[in-house]
mmCIF file of C-alpha atoms in Angstrom:
data_model
loop_
_atom_site.group_PDB
_atom_site.id
_atom_site.type_symbol
_atom_site.label_atom_id
_atom_site.label_comp_id
_atom_site.label_asym_id
_atom_site.label_seq_id
_atom_site.Cartn_x
_atom_site.Cartn_y
_atom_site.Cartn_z
ATOM 1 C CA UNK A 1 -158.973 -108.566 18.418
ATOM 2 C CA UNK A 2 -157.220 -106.269 20.733
ATOM 3 C CA UNK A 3 -155.382 -103.050 19.999
ATOM 4 C CA UNK A 4 -152.049 -102.541 21.735
ATOM 5 C CA UNK A 5 -149.037 -100.289 21.370
ATOM 6 C CA UNK A 6 -145.955 -101.598 19.515
ATOM 7 C CA UNK A 7 -142.529 -100.452 20.518
ATOM 8 C CA UNK A 8 -142.721 -97.583 17.881
ATOM 9 C CA UNK A 9 -145.683 -96.205 19.664
ATOM 10 C CA UNK A 10 -148.146 -97.046 16.649
ATOM 11 C CA UNK A 11 -151.166 -99.091 17.239
ATOM 12 C CA UNK A 12 -150.941 -102.548 16.089
ATOM 13 C CA UNK A 13 -153.775 -105.149 15.974
ATOM 14 C CA UNK A 14 -152.953 -108.336 17.609
ATOM 15 C CA UNK A 15 -154.778 -111.582 17.777
ATOM 16 C CA UNK A 16 -156.487 -111.940 21.115
ATOM 17 C CA UNK A 17 -156.036 -115.116 23.204
ATOM 18 C CA UNK A 18 -159.841 -115.324 23.560
ATOM 19 C CA UNK A 19 -160.128 -115.412 19.769
ATOM 20 C CA UNK A 20 -157.494 -117.936 19.024
ATOM 21 C CA UNK A 21 -157.527 -119.913 22.301
ATOM 22 C CA UNK A 22 -154.442 -121.618 23.814
ATOM 23 C CA UNK A 23 -151.928 -121.999 21.248
ATOM 24 C CA UNK A 24 -149.280 -123.949 23.343
ATOM 25 C CA UNK A 25 -147.277 -126.255 21.019
ATOM 26 C CA UNK A 26 -149.630 -125.596 18.058
ATOM 27 C CA UNK A 27 -148.600 -124.694 14.521
ATOM 28 C CA UNK A 28 -150.249 -121.448 13.530
ATOM 29 C CA UNK A 29 -150.391 -119.562 10.144
ATOM 30 C CA UNK A 30 -151.361 -115.979 9.641
ATOM 31 C CA UNK A 31 -152.551 -115.260 5.922
ATOM 32 C CA UNK A 32 -151.930 -111.735 4.765
ATOM 33 C CA UNK A 33 -149.585 -110.981 7.419
ATOM 34 C CA UNK A 34 -148.348 -107.569 6.078
ATOM 35 C CA UNK A 35 -145.516 -106.191 7.970
ATOM 36 C CA UNK A 36 -145.551 -109.219 10.406
ATOM 37 C CA UNK A 37 -146.334 -107.478 13.621
ATOM 38 C CA UNK A 38 -149.151 -109.781 14.893
ATOM 39 C CA UNK A 39 -147.112 -113.004 13.952
ATOM 40 C CA UNK A 40 -144.011 -111.552 15.715
ATOM 41 C CA UNK A 41 -145.996 -110.796 18.759
ATOM 42 C CA UNK A 42 -147.294 -114.433 18.923
ATOM 43 C CA UNK A 43 -143.781 -115.661 18.229
ATOM 44 C CA UNK A 44 -142.250 -113.680 21.007
ATOM 45 C CA UNK A 45 -144.721 -115.184 23.513
ATOM 46 C CA UNK A 46 -143.245 -118.562 22.953
ATOM 47 C CA UNK A 47 -146.578 -120.091 23.058
ATOM 48 C CA UNK A 48 -146.996 -121.715 19.404
ATOM 49 C CA UNK A 49 -144.598 -124.386 18.395
ATOM 50 C CA UNK A 50 -144.176 -122.467 15.189
ATOM 51 C CA UNK A 51 -145.925 -119.566 13.508
ATOM 52 C CA UNK A 52 -145.776 -119.059 9.653
ATOM 53 C CA UNK A 53 -146.722 -115.578 8.454
ATOM 54 C CA UNK A 54 -147.824 -115.570 4.774
ATOM 55 C CA UNK A 55 -147.991 -112.567 2.545
ATOM 56 C CA UNK A 56 -148.034 -112.172 -1.155
ATOM 57 C CA UNK A 57 -146.299 -108.903 -1.209
ATOM 58 C CA UNK A 58 -142.383 -109.143 -1.778
ATOM 59 C CA UNK A 59 -141.613 -105.843 -0.132
ATOM 60 C CA UNK A 60 -143.685 -106.353 2.960
ATOM 61 C CA UNK A 61 -142.216 -109.797 3.468
ATOM 62 C CA UNK A 62 -138.805 -108.372 3.065
ATOM 63 C CA UNK A 63 -139.524 -105.613 5.634
ATOM 64 C CA UNK A 64 -140.987 -108.198 7.949
ATOM 65 C CA UNK A 65 -137.869 -110.339 7.618
ATOM 66 C CA UNK A 66 -135.707 -107.317 8.332
ATOM 67 C CA UNK A 67 -137.548 -106.616 11.586
ATOM 68 C CA UNK A 68 -138.396 -110.083 12.748
ATOM 69 C CA UNK A 69 -136.320 -112.506 10.869
ATOM 70 C CA UNK A 70 -134.301 -113.298 13.962
ATOM 71 C CA UNK A 71 -137.361 -114.804 16.010
ATOM 72 C CA UNK A 72 -136.660 -118.520 16.048
ATOM 73 C CA UNK A 73 -140.414 -119.530 16.216
ATOM 74 C CA UNK A 74 -141.429 -117.274 13.312
ATOM 75 C CA UNK A 75 -141.135 -118.143 9.578
ATOM 76 C CA UNK A 76 -141.940 -115.403 7.210
ATOM 77 C CA UNK A 77 -143.104 -116.649 3.782
ATOM 78 C CA UNK A 78 -143.752 -114.617 0.611
ATOM 79 C CA UNK A 79 -146.417 -116.530 -1.367
ATOM 80 C CA UNK A 80 -149.943 -116.694 -2.407
ATOM 81 C CA UNK A 81 -151.976 -117.900 0.654
ATOM 82 C CA UNK A 82 -153.971 -120.384 -1.302
ATOM 83 C CA UNK A 83 -150.949 -121.902 -2.950
ATOM 84 C CA UNK A 84 -149.124 -122.081 0.436
ATOM 85 C CA UNK A 85 -151.932 -123.625 2.341
ATOM 86 C CA UNK A 86 -152.642 -126.188 -0.357
ATOM 87 C CA UNK A 87 -148.917 -127.006 -0.350
ATOM 88 C CA UNK A 88 -149.048 -127.920 3.394
ATOM 89 C CA UNK A 89 -152.025 -130.421 3.861
ATOM 90 C CA UNK A 90 -153.011 -130.676 7.432
ATOM 91 C CA UNK A 91 -149.940 -128.768 8.381
ATOM 92 C CA UNK A 92 -151.482 -126.258 10.616
ATOM 93 C CA UNK A 93 -153.529 -126.266 13.918
ATOM 94 C CA UNK A 94 -154.827 -122.718 13.676
ATOM 95 C CA UNK A 95 -155.143 -120.252 10.839
ATOM 96 C CA UNK A 96 -156.065 -116.556 11.308
ATOM 97 C CA UNK A 97 -156.287 -113.471 9.089
ATOM 98 C CA UNK A 98 -156.735 -109.918 10.365
ATOM 99 C CA UNK A 99 -158.003 -107.870 7.584
ATOM 100 C CA UNK A 100 -155.814 -109.960 5.376
ATOM 101 C CA UNK A 101 -156.036 -112.525 2.800
ATOM 102 C CA UNK A 102 -159.589 -113.632 3.537
ATOM 103 C CA UNK A 103 -160.753 -110.077 3.217
ATOM 104 C CA UNK A 104 -159.192 -109.523 -0.146
ATOM 105 C CA UNK A 105 -158.854 -113.006 -1.959
ATOM 106 C CA UNK A 106 -161.510 -114.945 -3.646
ATOM 107 C CA UNK A 107 -163.058 -116.879 -0.944
ATOM 108 C CA UNK A 108 -164.038 -119.777 -3.276
ATOM 109 C CA UNK A 109 -160.283 -120.301 -3.933
ATOM 110 C CA UNK A 110 -158.923 -119.586 -0.634
ATOM 111 C CA UNK A 111 -161.319 -121.330 1.702
ATOM 112 C CA UNK A 112 -160.764 -124.799 0.143
ATOM 113 C CA UNK A 113 -157.078 -124.358 0.412
ATOM 114 C CA UNK A 114 -157.260 -123.350 4.060
ATOM 115 C CA UNK A 115 -159.387 -126.380 4.776
ATOM 116 C CA UNK A 116 -156.744 -128.536 3.134
ATOM 117 C CA UNK A 117 -154.030 -126.835 5.183
ATOM 118 C CA UNK A 118 -155.876 -127.147 8.554
ATOM 119 C CA UNK A 119 -155.908 -130.371 10.507
ATOM 120 C CA UNK A 120 -159.434 -131.664 11.301
ATOM 121 C CA UNK A 121 -160.687 -129.698 14.356
ATOM 122 C CA UNK A 122 -158.313 -126.952 13.542
ATOM 123 C CA UNK A 123 -159.479 -123.350 13.931
ATOM 124 C CA UNK A 124 -159.936 -120.581 11.343
ATOM 125 C CA UNK A 125 -160.310 -117.097 12.806
ATOM 126 C CA UNK A 126 -160.683 -114.031 10.667
ATOM 127 C CA UNK A 127 -161.817 -110.466 10.394
ATOM 128 C CA UNK A 128 -163.391 -108.881 7.359
ATOM 129 C CA UNK A 129 -165.230 -105.509 6.723
ATOM 130 C CA UNK A 130 -168.759 -105.690 7.433
ATOM 131 C CA UNK A 131 -171.113 -105.076 4.370
ATOM 132 C CA UNK A 132 -172.900 -102.036 5.806
ATOM 133 C CA UNK A 133 -169.978 -99.576 5.414
ATOM 134 C CA UNK A 134 -170.801 -96.738 3.311
ATOM 135 C CA UNK A 135 -167.669 -97.069 1.328
ATOM 136 C CA UNK A 136 -164.469 -99.301 1.728
ATOM 137 C CA UNK A 137 -161.514 -97.578 3.702
ATOM 138 C CA UNK A 138 -158.800 -98.783 1.136
ATOM 139 C CA UNK A 139 -158.986 -99.341 -2.641
ATOM 140 C CA UNK A 140 -158.235 -103.018 -2.583
ATOM 141 C CA UNK A 141 -161.492 -103.740 -0.842
ATOM 142 C CA UNK A 142 -163.225 -102.552 -3.997
ATOM 143 C CA UNK A 143 -162.031 -105.584 -5.896
ATOM 144 C CA UNK A 144 -164.437 -107.853 -4.056
ATOM 145 C CA UNK A 145 -167.503 -106.553 -2.235
ATOM 146 C CA UNK A 146 -167.690 -107.550 1.425
ATOM 147 C CA UNK A 147 -169.747 -110.653 1.924
ATOM 148 C CA UNK A 148 -172.661 -110.422 4.401
ATOM 149 C CA UNK A 149 -172.661 -112.666 7.386
ATOM 150 C CA UNK A 150 -175.180 -115.300 5.958
ATOM 151 C CA UNK A 151 -173.050 -115.530 2.836
ATOM 152 C CA UNK A 152 -169.866 -116.104 4.740
ATOM 153 C CA UNK A 153 -171.582 -118.758 6.925
ATOM 154 C CA UNK A 154 -172.700 -120.560 3.720
ATOM 155 C CA UNK A 155 -169.181 -120.280 2.198
ATOM 156 C CA UNK A 156 -167.642 -121.603 5.350
ATOM 157 C CA UNK A 157 -170.187 -124.524 5.485
ATOM 158 C CA UNK A 158 -169.582 -125.381 1.843
ATOM 159 C CA UNK A 159 -165.839 -125.537 2.311
ATOM 160 C CA UNK A 160 -165.821 -127.873 5.225
ATOM 161 C CA UNK A 161 -166.232 -125.482 8.349
ATOM 162 C CA UNK A 162 -168.476 -125.403 11.238
ATOM 163 C CA UNK A 163 -169.069 -121.764 12.423
ATOM 164 C CA UNK A 164 -168.518 -121.445 16.089
ATOM 165 C CA UNK A 165 -169.033 -117.580 16.562
ATOM 166 C CA UNK A 166 -169.615 -114.451 14.668
ATOM 167 C CA UNK A 167 -169.170 -111.076 16.272
ATOM 168 C CA UNK A 168 -169.523 -107.585 14.896
ATOM 169 C CA UNK A 169 -167.463 -105.374 17.158
ATOM 170 C CA UNK A 170 -167.191 -101.561 16.348
ATOM 171 C CA UNK A 171 -163.586 -100.618 15.898
ATOM 172 C CA UNK A 172 -162.112 -97.310 16.568
ATOM 173 C CA UNK A 173 -162.025 -94.784 13.545
ATOM 174 C CA UNK A 174 -159.343 -95.798 10.900
ATOM 175 C CA UNK A 175 -159.109 -92.478 9.468
ATOM 176 C CA UNK A 176 -160.364 -89.969 12.294
ATOM 177 C CA UNK A 177 -163.774 -89.526 10.518
ATOM 178 C CA UNK A 178 -165.672 -92.653 10.858
ATOM 179 C CA UNK A 179 -165.687 -95.964 12.647
ATOM 180 C CA UNK A 180 -164.729 -99.075 10.957
ATOM 181 C CA UNK A 181 -167.245 -101.946 11.382
ATOM 182 C CA UNK A 182 -165.932 -105.529 11.215
ATOM 183 C CA UNK A 183 -167.179 -108.947 11.322
ATOM 184 C CA UNK A 184 -165.110 -111.448 13.197
ATOM 185 C CA UNK A 185 -165.594 -115.299 12.394
ATOM 186 C CA UNK A 186 -164.505 -118.388 14.450
ATOM 187 C CA UNK A 187 -164.984 -121.687 12.524
ATOM 188 C CA UNK A 188 -163.631 -125.214 13.003
ATOM 189 C CA UNK A 189 -162.539 -127.441 10.066
ATOM 190 C CA UNK A 190 -164.633 -130.652 10.002
#
């Protein structure tokens, strides 16, 4: 993941090309897209054939549509990520989530849905809070404790994915008092 400045001057996390690979003519989904900044960035590059940004929150999706609804390659969807992925079998080449749905949803429900939505050989890339943080940085993270790396590897394998890489980069402080430690996973659907 890289950090870059948006037009408003705020830092926005954007998926790095080295994480997602060449997206030329691929159909891409972002799960837990929030305000849509990352998906809009990809849509502006003109690289993917289409990007679908999925978020369960009505208000965030409405805000994303207000800011980015004009981008022809971007489709902003208000839906549960598991329901959306299950409803589009083999519809995506790449699925990614940056502290999104895979960090907050029940992985036993979401991972099988992502596997159904990805074409065989498709890439799943996501970041999640590393389990060694002293306390989660936002209340929603308390609903499901972060999984350790071995547990994520087992979950991914059980649900039809081969892990390609796991990295644990140290991100800059998220609240100006402590660094945020993340795990970044790349897996391929069998």
